[in-house]
Amino acid sequence: DGGITQSPKYLFRKEGQNVTLSCEQNLNHDAMYWYRQDPGQGLRLIYYSQIVNDFQKGDIAEGYSVSREKKESFPLTVTSAQKNPTAFYLCASTPRTGPATDTQYFGPGTRLTVL
Amino acid sequence: QKEVEQNSGPLSVPEGAIASLNCTYSDRGSQSFFWYRQYSGKSPELIMSIYSNGDKEDGRFTAQLNKASQYVSLLIRDSQPSDSATYLCAASDTGRRALTFGSGTRLQVQP
């Protein structure tokens, strides 16, 4: 089955800890995205990557870091500099060629809670 | 800052009625528009995409786009209780090749 997987489903972080959220896709999509969703709110863009070894900051990149060493993988690290990281984190991907280059498909999400 | 605006709701409709969801966007350069459905605690799933002015129908769903008014809407005919969810509107951000999302409209379909 083709799709986007995110792990873990639930993650608990202690104050001062860095944690890494995994996002993997086997859709052969070039572009990948990380969003944050707070209760009752829409999706805010954290980082995005159009091709391997390249990524750009979104609207709320402070306190987060990413890497894109492989086309299939786009992990997100939530650092201790992110003061309020409790949220639902969503990974998405989109093809860069073909008729639907803007359509984003989402993984199941990771719910991060700070203890 | 490019924005997509939606009424947060809740929008309550009786079962079998038409639900009408609306969205406005600020980026005049946006070319692609999307409606996603999100059930509580789940990730968004794509319902419709629309790229040209006018209507696009897919089953019980009709998306409408008016680029001159910077307005997008979603009509759900014969609403079912299973349609109860939050509906997210998104517009393409041509400068970044990303999407800008609205905060969503919560729809409640009463049996």
mmCIF file of N, CA, C and O in Angstrom, chain B residues 32-111:
data_model
loop_
_atom_site.group_PDB
_atom_site.id
_atom_site.type_symbol
_atom_site.label_atom_id
_atom_site.label_comp_id
_atom_site.label_asym_id
_atom_site.label_seq_id
_atom_site.Cartn_x
_atom_site.Cartn_y
_atom_site.Cartn_z
ATOM 1 N N SER B 32 -4.947 27.164 -7.106
ATOM 2 C CA SER B 32 -5.516 25.867 -6.732
ATOM 3 C C SER B 32 -6.181 25.992 -5.377
ATOM 4 O O SER B 32 -5.636 26.646 -4.476
ATOM 5 N N PHE B 33 -7.333 25.307 -5.253
ATOM 6 C CA PHE B 33 -8.104 25.414 -4.022
ATOM 7 C C PHE B 33 -8.598 24.030 -3.626
ATOM 8 O O PHE B 33 -8.927 23.212 -4.498
ATOM 9 N N PHE B 34 -8.634 23.808 -2.324
ATOM 10 C CA PHE B 34 -8.910 22.464 -1.831
ATOM 11 C C PHE B 34 -9.846 22.519 -0.637
ATOM 12 O O PHE B 34 -9.811 23.448 0.170
ATOM 13 N N TRP B 35 -10.661 21.477 -0.523
ATOM 14 C CA TRP B 35 -11.462 21.239 0.671
ATOM 15 C C TRP B 35 -11.025 19.909 1.274
ATOM 16 O O TRP B 35 -10.987 18.884 0.577
ATOM 17 N N TYR B 36 -10.710 19.961 2.564
ATOM 18 C CA TYR B 36 -10.361 18.769 3.314
ATOM 19 C C TYR B 36 -11.389 18.573 4.432
ATOM 20 O O TYR B 36 -11.883 19.537 5.014
ATOM 21 N N ARG B 37 -11.650 17.316 4.741
ATOM 22 C CA ARG B 37 -12.508 16.972 5.870
ATOM 23 C C ARG B 37 -11.625 16.397 6.970
ATOM 24 O O ARG B 37 -10.756 15.566 6.715
ATOM 25 N N GLN B 38 -11.873 16.825 8.208
ATOM 26 C CA GLN B 38 -11.079 16.338 9.325
ATOM 27 C C GLN B 38 -12.001 15.924 10.464
ATOM 28 O O GLN B 38 -12.685 16.761 11.053
ATOM 29 N N TYR B 39 -12.006 14.626 10.756
ATOM 30 C CA TYR B 39 -12.730 14.137 11.916
ATOM 31 C C TYR B 39 -11.888 14.383 13.161
ATOM 32 O O TYR B 39 -10.662 14.462 13.094
ATOM 33 N N SER B 40 -12.548 14.492 14.294
ATOM 34 C CA SER B 40 -11.882 14.805 15.551
ATOM 35 C C SER B 40 -10.753 13.810 15.844
ATOM 36 O O SER B 40 -10.963 12.596 15.829
ATOM 37 N N GLY B 41 -9.554 14.321 16.068
ATOM 38 C CA GLY B 41 -8.416 13.479 16.399
ATOM 39 C C GLY B 41 -7.749 12.809 15.210
ATOM 40 O O GLY B 41 -6.787 12.057 15.387
ATOM 41 N N LYS B 42 -8.242 13.063 14.011
ATOM 42 C CA LYS B 42 -7.693 12.431 12.804
ATOM 43 C C LYS B 42 -7.027 13.469 11.905
ATOM 44 O O LYS B 42 -7.146 14.669 12.124
ATOM 45 N N SER B 43 -6.339 12.982 10.888
ATOM 46 C CA SER B 43 -5.688 13.895 9.951
ATOM 47 C C SER B 43 -6.654 14.293 8.842
ATOM 48 O O SER B 43 -7.657 13.606 8.590
ATOM 49 N N PRO B 44 -6.391 15.399 8.154
ATOM 50 C CA PRO B 44 -7.286 15.846 7.071
ATOM 51 C C PRO B 44 -7.270 14.876 5.892
ATOM 52 O O PRO B 44 -6.220 14.326 5.536
ATOM 53 N N GLU B 45 -8.434 14.705 5.266
ATOM 54 C CA GLU B 45 -8.534 13.911 4.052
ATOM 55 C C GLU B 45 -9.133 14.780 2.949
ATOM 56 O O GLU B 45 -10.067 15.552 3.171
ATOM 57 N N LEU B 46 -8.590 14.661 1.758
ATOM 58 C CA LEU B 46 -8.999 15.491 0.635
ATOM 59 C C LEU B 46 -10.395 15.107 0.161
ATOM 60 O O LEU B 46 -10.700 13.932 -0.042
ATOM 61 N N ILE B 47 -11.255 16.122 0.015
ATOM 62 C CA ILE B 47 -12.581 15.902 -0.547
ATOM 63 C C ILE B 47 -12.629 16.376 -1.993
ATOM 64 O O ILE B 47 -13.084 15.656 -2.881
ATOM 65 N N MET B 48 -12.223 17.619 -2.212
ATOM 66 C CA MET B 48 -12.362 18.224 -3.532
ATOM 67 C C MET B 48 -11.180 19.148 -3.801
ATOM 68 O O MET B 48 -10.647 19.772 -2.889
ATOM 69 N N SER B 49 -10.838 19.259 -5.065
ATOM 70 C CA SER B 49 -9.926 20.302 -5.526
ATOM 71 C C SER B 49 -10.626 21.047 -6.651
ATOM 72 O O SER B 49 -11.448 20.465 -7.373
ATOM 73 N N ILE B 50 -10.330 22.329 -6.799
ATOM 74 C CA ILE B 50 -10.926 23.118 -7.874
ATOM 75 C C ILE B 50 -9.909 24.134 -8.336
ATOM 76 O O ILE B 50 -9.200 24.749 -7.514
ATOM 77 N N TYR B 51 -9.826 24.317 -9.658
ATOM 78 C CA TYR B 51 -8.789 25.171 -10.235
ATOM 79 C C TYR B 51 -9.365 26.277 -11.120
ATOM 80 O O TYR B 51 -8.700 27.283 -11.364
ATOM 81 N N SER B 52 -10.594 26.086 -11.628
ATOM 82 C CA SER B 52 -11.201 27.035 -12.558
ATOM 83 C C SER B 52 -12.459 27.637 -11.963
ATOM 84 O O SER B 52 -13.143 26.999 -11.151
ATOM 85 N N ASN B 53 -12.788 28.835 -12.392
ATOM 86 C CA ASN B 53 -14.033 29.466 -11.968
ATOM 87 C C ASN B 53 -15.231 28.587 -12.327
ATOM 88 O O ASN B 53 -15.247 27.938 -13.367
ATOM 89 N N GLY B 54 -16.222 28.600 -11.437
ATOM 90 C CA GLY B 54 -17.419 27.822 -11.700
ATOM 91 C C GLY B 54 -17.608 26.719 -10.685
ATOM 92 O O GLY B 54 -17.087 26.798 -9.576
ATOM 93 N N ASP B 55 -18.382 25.715 -11.085
ATOM 94 C CA ASP B 55 -18.729 24.614 -10.205
ATOM 95 C C ASP B 55 -18.016 23.345 -10.614
ATOM 96 O O ASP B 55 -17.772 23.093 -11.789
ATOM 97 N N LYS B 56 -17.727 22.522 -9.617
ATOM 98 C CA LYS B 56 -17.185 21.187 -9.854
ATOM 99 C C LYS B 56 -17.924 20.231 -8.932
ATOM 100 O O LYS B 56 -17.953 20.433 -7.721
ATOM 101 N N GLU B 57 -18.517 19.206 -9.523
ATOM 102 C CA GLU B 57 -19.340 18.282 -8.743
ATOM 103 C C GLU B 57 -18.669 16.921 -8.643
ATOM 104 O O GLU B 57 -18.076 16.428 -9.598
ATOM 105 N N ASP B 58 -18.807 16.312 -7.464
ATOM 106 C CA ASP B 58 -18.300 14.960 -7.235
ATOM 107 C C ASP B 58 -19.218 14.297 -6.223
ATOM 108 O O ASP B 58 -19.113 14.535 -5.025
ATOM 109 N N GLY B 59 -20.152 13.504 -6.736
ATOM 110 C CA GLY B 59 -21.109 12.847 -5.856
ATOM 111 C C GLY B 59 -22.002 13.854 -5.156
ATOM 112 O O GLY B 59 -22.624 14.694 -5.802
ATOM 113 N N ARG B 60 -22.028 13.805 -3.836
ATOM 114 C CA ARG B 60 -22.869 14.745 -3.074
ATOM 115 C C ARG B 60 -22.186 16.091 -2.859
ATOM 116 O O ARG B 60 -22.780 17.000 -2.282
ATOM 117 N N PHE B 61 -20.959 16.223 -3.290
ATOM 118 C CA PHE B 61 -20.174 17.443 -3.045
ATOM 119 C C PHE B 61 -20.070 18.295 -4.313
ATOM 120 O O PHE B 61 -19.859 17.778 -5.396
ATOM 121 N N THR B 62 -20.229 19.613 -4.119
ATOM 122 C CA THR B 62 -20.001 20.568 -5.195
ATOM 123 C C THR B 62 -19.117 21.684 -4.660
ATOM 124 O O THR B 62 -19.462 22.315 -3.661
ATOM 125 N N ALA B 63 -18.001 21.905 -5.336
ATOM 126 C CA ALA B 63 -17.136 23.035 -5.002
ATOM 127 C C ALA B 63 -17.407 24.155 -5.997
ATOM 128 O O ALA B 63 -17.658 23.907 -7.179
ATOM 129 N N GLN B 64 -17.386 25.385 -5.492
ATOM 130 C CA GLN B 64 -17.615 26.550 -6.329
ATOM 131 C C GLN B 64 -16.464 27.528 -6.123
ATOM 132 O O GLN B 64 -16.047 27.765 -4.988
ATOM 133 N N LEU B 65 -15.994 28.094 -7.227
ATOM 134 C CA LEU B 65 -14.871 29.035 -7.166
ATOM 135 C C LEU B 65 -15.217 30.311 -7.919
ATOM 136 O O LEU B 65 -15.707 30.259 -9.052
ATOM 137 N N ASN B 66 -14.941 31.440 -7.297
ATOM 138 C CA ASN B 66 -15.099 32.744 -7.924
ATOM 139 C C ASN B 66 -13.820 33.528 -7.649
ATOM 140 O O ASN B 66 -13.644 34.098 -6.569
ATOM 141 N N LYS B 67 -12.909 33.526 -8.610
ATOM 142 C CA LYS B 67 -11.608 34.173 -8.402
ATOM 143 C C LYS B 67 -11.726 35.688 -8.317
ATOM 144 O O LYS B 67 -10.961 36.333 -7.610
ATOM 145 N N ALA B 68 -12.686 36.275 -9.007
ATOM 146 C CA ALA B 68 -12.856 37.740 -8.951
ATOM 147 C C ALA B 68 -13.225 38.175 -7.530
ATOM 148 O O ALA B 68 -12.752 39.207 -7.039
ATOM 149 N N SER B 69 -14.037 37.382 -6.868
ATOM 150 C CA SER B 69 -14.448 37.692 -5.493
ATOM 151 C C SER B 69 -13.552 37.025 -4.463
ATOM 152 O O SER B 69 -13.742 37.239 -3.255
ATOM 153 N N GLN B 70 -12.605 36.202 -4.906
ATOM 154 C CA GLN B 70 -11.683 35.474 -4.029
ATOM 155 C C GLN B 70 -12.473 34.656 -3.026
ATOM 156 O O GLN B 70 -12.255 34.737 -1.805
ATOM 157 N N TYR B 71 -13.357 33.837 -3.556
ATOM 158 C CA TYR B 71 -14.340 33.130 -2.764
ATOM 159 C C TYR B 71 -14.438 31.684 -3.235
ATOM 160 O O TYR B 71 -14.491 31.417 -4.440
ATOM 161 N N VAL B 72 -14.443 30.770 -2.263
ATOM 162 C CA VAL B 72 -14.585 29.353 -2.558
ATOM 163 C C VAL B 72 -15.673 28.804 -1.642
ATOM 164 O O VAL B 72 -15.754 29.205 -0.463
ATOM 165 N N SER B 73 -16.487 27.905 -2.151
ATOM 166 C CA SER B 73 -17.511 27.317 -1.296
ATOM 167 C C SER B 73 -17.606 25.817 -1.546
ATOM 168 O O SER B 73 -17.133 25.304 -2.564
ATOM 169 N N LEU B 74 -18.197 25.134 -0.597
ATOM 170 C CA LEU B 74 -18.443 23.701 -0.698
ATOM 171 C C LEU B 74 -19.890 23.442 -0.314
ATOM 172 O O LEU B 74 -20.314 23.857 0.776
ATOM 173 N N LEU B 75 -20.623 22.799 -1.190
ATOM 174 C CA LEU B 75 -21.993 22.392 -0.891
ATOM 175 C C LEU B 75 -22.021 20.882 -0.687
ATOM 176 O O LEU B 75 -21.432 20.137 -1.478
ATOM 177 N N ILE B 76 -22.692 20.461 0.370
ATOM 178 C CA ILE B 76 -22.870 19.036 0.633
ATOM 179 C C ILE B 76 -24.365 18.765 0.571
ATOM 180 O O ILE B 76 -25.137 19.253 1.409
ATOM 181 N N ARG B 77 -24.777 18.013 -0.427
ATOM 182 C CA ARG B 77 -26.202 17.678 -0.583
ATOM 183 C C ARG B 77 -26.526 16.439 0.230
ATOM 184 O O ARG B 77 -25.666 15.594 0.494
ATOM 185 N N ASP B 78 -27.821 16.325 0.608
ATOM 186 C CA ASP B 78 -28.277 15.153 1.356
ATOM 187 C C ASP B 78 -27.318 14.855 2.524
ATOM 188 O O ASP B 78 -26.770 13.743 2.652
ATOM 189 N N SER B 79 -27.107 15.848 3.361
ATOM 190 C CA SER B 79 -26.147 15.718 4.462
ATOM 191 C C SER B 79 -26.482 14.536 5.360
ATOM 192 O O SER B 79 -27.657 14.287 5.683
ATOM 193 N N GLN B 80 -25.448 13.824 5.773
ATOM 194 C CA GLN B 80 -25.591 12.658 6.634
ATOM 195 C C GLN B 80 -24.864 12.921 7.964
ATOM 196 O O GLN B 80 -23.900 13.680 8.009
ATOM 197 N N PRO B 81 -25.307 12.255 9.031
ATOM 198 C CA PRO B 81 -24.584 12.416 10.307
ATOM 199 C C PRO B 81 -23.091 12.119 10.179
ATOM 200 O O PRO B 81 -22.272 12.723 10.889
ATOM 201 N N SER B 82 -22.720 11.229 9.271
ATOM 202 C CA SER B 82 -21.303 10.903 9.075
ATOM 203 C C SER B 82 -20.525 12.054 8.436
ATOM 204 O O SER B 82 -19.281 12.029 8.402
ATOM 205 N N ASP B 83 -21.231 13.070 7.935
ATOM 206 C CA ASP B 83 -20.555 14.261 7.395
ATOM 207 C C ASP B 83 -20.129 15.212 8.507
ATOM 208 O O ASP B 83 -19.432 16.195 8.248
ATOM 209 N N SER B 84 -20.569 14.958 9.714
ATOM 210 C CA SER B 84 -20.206 15.828 10.845
ATOM 211 C C SER B 84 -18.702 15.776 11.060
ATOM 212 O O SER B 84 -18.132 14.718 11.369
ATOM 213 N N ALA B 85 -18.054 16.904 10.880
ATOM 214 C CA ALA B 85 -16.593 16.995 10.931
ATOM 215 C C ALA B 85 -16.213 18.462 10.791
ATOM 216 O O ALA B 85 -17.077 19.331 10.651
ATOM 217 N N THR B 86 -14.931 18.727 10.833
ATOM 218 C CA THR B 86 -14.421 20.067 10.528
ATOM 219 C C THR B 86 -13.931 20.074 9.088
ATOM 220 O O THR B 86 -13.220 19.158 8.666
ATOM 221 N N TYR B 87 -14.330 21.098 8.341
ATOM 222 C CA TYR B 87 -13.962 21.205 6.936
ATOM 223 C C TYR B 87 -12.950 22.342 6.771
ATOM 224 O O TYR B 87 -13.227 23.494 7.131
ATOM 225 N N LEU B 88 -11.798 21.989 6.241
ATOM 226 C CA LEU B 88 -10.698 22.935 6.053
ATOM 227 C C LEU B 88 -10.625 23.362 4.599
ATOM 228 O O LEU B 88 -10.612 22.521 3.698
ATOM 229 N N CYS B 89 -10.550 24.659 4.379
ATOM 230 C CA CYS B 89 -10.348 25.222 3.057
ATOM 231 C C CYS B 89 -8.866 25.567 2.920
ATOM 232 O O CYS B 89 -8.243 26.040 3.891
ATOM 233 N N ALA B 90 -8.298 25.332 1.743
ATOM 234 C CA ALA B 90 -6.881 25.642 1.523
ATOM 235 C C ALA B 90 -6.702 26.267 0.148
ATOM 236 O O ALA B 90 -7.397 25.904 -0.807
ATOM 237 N N ALA B 91 -5.766 27.195 0.052
ATOM 238 C CA ALA B 91 -5.439 27.852 -1.209
ATOM 239 C C ALA B 91 -3.943 27.746 -1.455
ATOM 240 O O ALA B 91 -3.142 27.794 -0.503
ATOM 241 N N SER B 92 -3.560 27.609 -2.709
ATOM 242 C CA SER B 92 -2.136 27.487 -3.027
ATOM 243 C C SER B 92 -1.427 28.809 -2.784
ATOM 244 O O SER B 92 -1.950 29.886 -3.068
ATOM 245 N N ASP B 93 -0.244 28.714 -2.232
ATOM 246 C CA ASP B 93 0.641 29.858 -2.024
ATOM 247 C C ASP B 93 1.697 29.773 -3.113
ATOM 248 O O ASP B 93 2.656 29.026 -2.998
ATOM 249 N N THR B 94 1.489 30.532 -4.179
ATOM 250 C CA THR B 94 2.348 30.372 -5.347
ATOM 251 C C THR B 94 3.787 30.764 -5.065
ATOM 252 O O THR B 94 4.702 30.279 -5.708
ATOM 253 N N GLY B 95 4.002 31.634 -4.107
ATOM 254 C CA GLY B 95 5.366 32.053 -3.802
ATOM 255 C C GLY B 95 6.183 30.949 -3.174
ATOM 256 O O GLY B 95 7.413 30.908 -3.318
ATOM 257 N N ARG B 96 5.555 30.016 -2.486
ATOM 258 C CA ARG B 96 6.270 28.989 -1.735
ATOM 259 C C ARG B 96 5.965 27.577 -2.214
ATOM 260 O O ARG B 96 6.543 26.622 -1.700
ATOM 261 N N ARG B 97 5.039 27.417 -3.141
ATOM 262 C CA ARG B 97 4.589 26.085 -3.547
ATOM 263 C C ARG B 97 4.152 25.297 -2.318
ATOM 264 O O ARG B 97 4.559 24.165 -2.083
ATOM 265 N N ALA B 98 3.312 25.954 -1.538
ATOM 266 C CA ALA B 98 2.746 25.328 -0.349
ATOM 267 C C ALA B 98 1.259 25.690 -0.331
ATOM 268 O O ALA B 98 0.761 26.325 -1.251
ATOM 269 N N LEU B 99 0.542 25.252 0.691
ATOM 270 C CA LEU B 99 -0.861 25.597 0.851
ATOM 271 C C LEU B 99 -1.032 26.447 2.100
ATOM 272 O O LEU B 99 -0.332 26.245 3.096
ATOM 273 N N THR B 100 -1.970 27.382 2.022
ATOM 274 C CA THR B 100 -2.389 28.139 3.192
ATOM 275 C C THR B 100 -3.765 27.627 3.594
ATOM 276 O O THR B 100 -4.675 27.571 2.759
ATOM 277 N N PHE B 101 -3.912 27.253 4.864
ATOM 278 C CA PHE B 101 -5.160 26.657 5.350
ATOM 279 C C PHE B 101 -5.964 27.651 6.172
ATOM 280 O O PHE B 101 -5.399 28.475 6.918
ATOM 281 N N GLY B 102 -7.288 27.560 6.051
ATOM 282 C CA GLY B 102 -8.154 28.256 6.975
ATOM 283 C C GLY B 102 -8.243 27.491 8.281
ATOM 284 O O GLY B 102 -7.724 26.370 8.395
ATOM 285 N N SER B 103 -8.903 28.084 9.253
ATOM 286 C CA SER B 103 -8.992 27.457 10.579
ATOM 287 C C SER B 103 -10.089 26.409 10.650
ATOM 288 O O SER B 103 -10.201 25.700 11.656
ATOM 289 N N GLY B 104 -10.911 26.307 9.585
ATOM 290 C CA GLY B 104 -11.911 25.250 9.532
ATOM 291 C C GLY B 104 -13.286 25.666 10.011
ATOM 292 O O GLY B 104 -13.423 26.553 10.862
ATOM 293 N N THR B 105 -14.300 25.022 9.435
ATOM 294 C CA THR B 105 -15.691 25.186 9.855
ATOM 295 C C THR B 105 -16.190 23.852 10.371
ATOM 296 O O THR B 105 -16.093 22.832 9.679
ATOM 297 N N ARG B 106 -16.712 23.875 11.590
ATOM 298 C CA ARG B 106 -17.243 22.634 12.173
ATOM 299 C C ARG B 106 -18.683 22.455 11.737
ATOM 300 O O ARG B 106 -19.517 23.340 11.943
ATOM 301 N N LEU B 107 -18.978 21.327 11.112
ATOM 302 C CA LEU B 107 -20.320 21.000 10.628
ATOM 303 C C LEU B 107 -20.922 19.923 11.526
ATOM 304 O O LEU B 107 -20.271 18.917 11.816
ATOM 305 N N GLN B 108 -22.157 20.181 11.935
ATOM 306 C CA GLN B 108 -22.907 19.181 12.713
ATOM 307 C C GLN B 108 -24.173 18.844 11.941
ATOM 308 O O GLN B 108 -24.970 19.738 11.634
ATOM 309 N N VAL B 109 -24.367 17.575 11.616
ATOM 310 C CA VAL B 109 -25.570 17.132 10.930
ATOM 311 C C VAL B 109 -26.435 16.399 11.945
ATOM 312 O O VAL B 109 -26.033 15.369 12.496
ATOM 313 N N GLN B 110 -27.605 16.961 12.184
ATOM 314 C CA GLN B 110 -28.496 16.435 13.218
ATOM 315 C C GLN B 110 -29.384 15.338 12.651
ATOM 316 O O GLN B 110 -30.064 15.550 11.654
ATOM 317 N N PRO B 111 -29.393 14.140 13.272
ATOM 318 C CA PRO B 111 -30.251 13.037 12.763
ATOM 319 C C PRO B 111 -31.737 13.370 12.895
ATOM 320 O O PRO B 111 -32.113 14.152 13.782
#
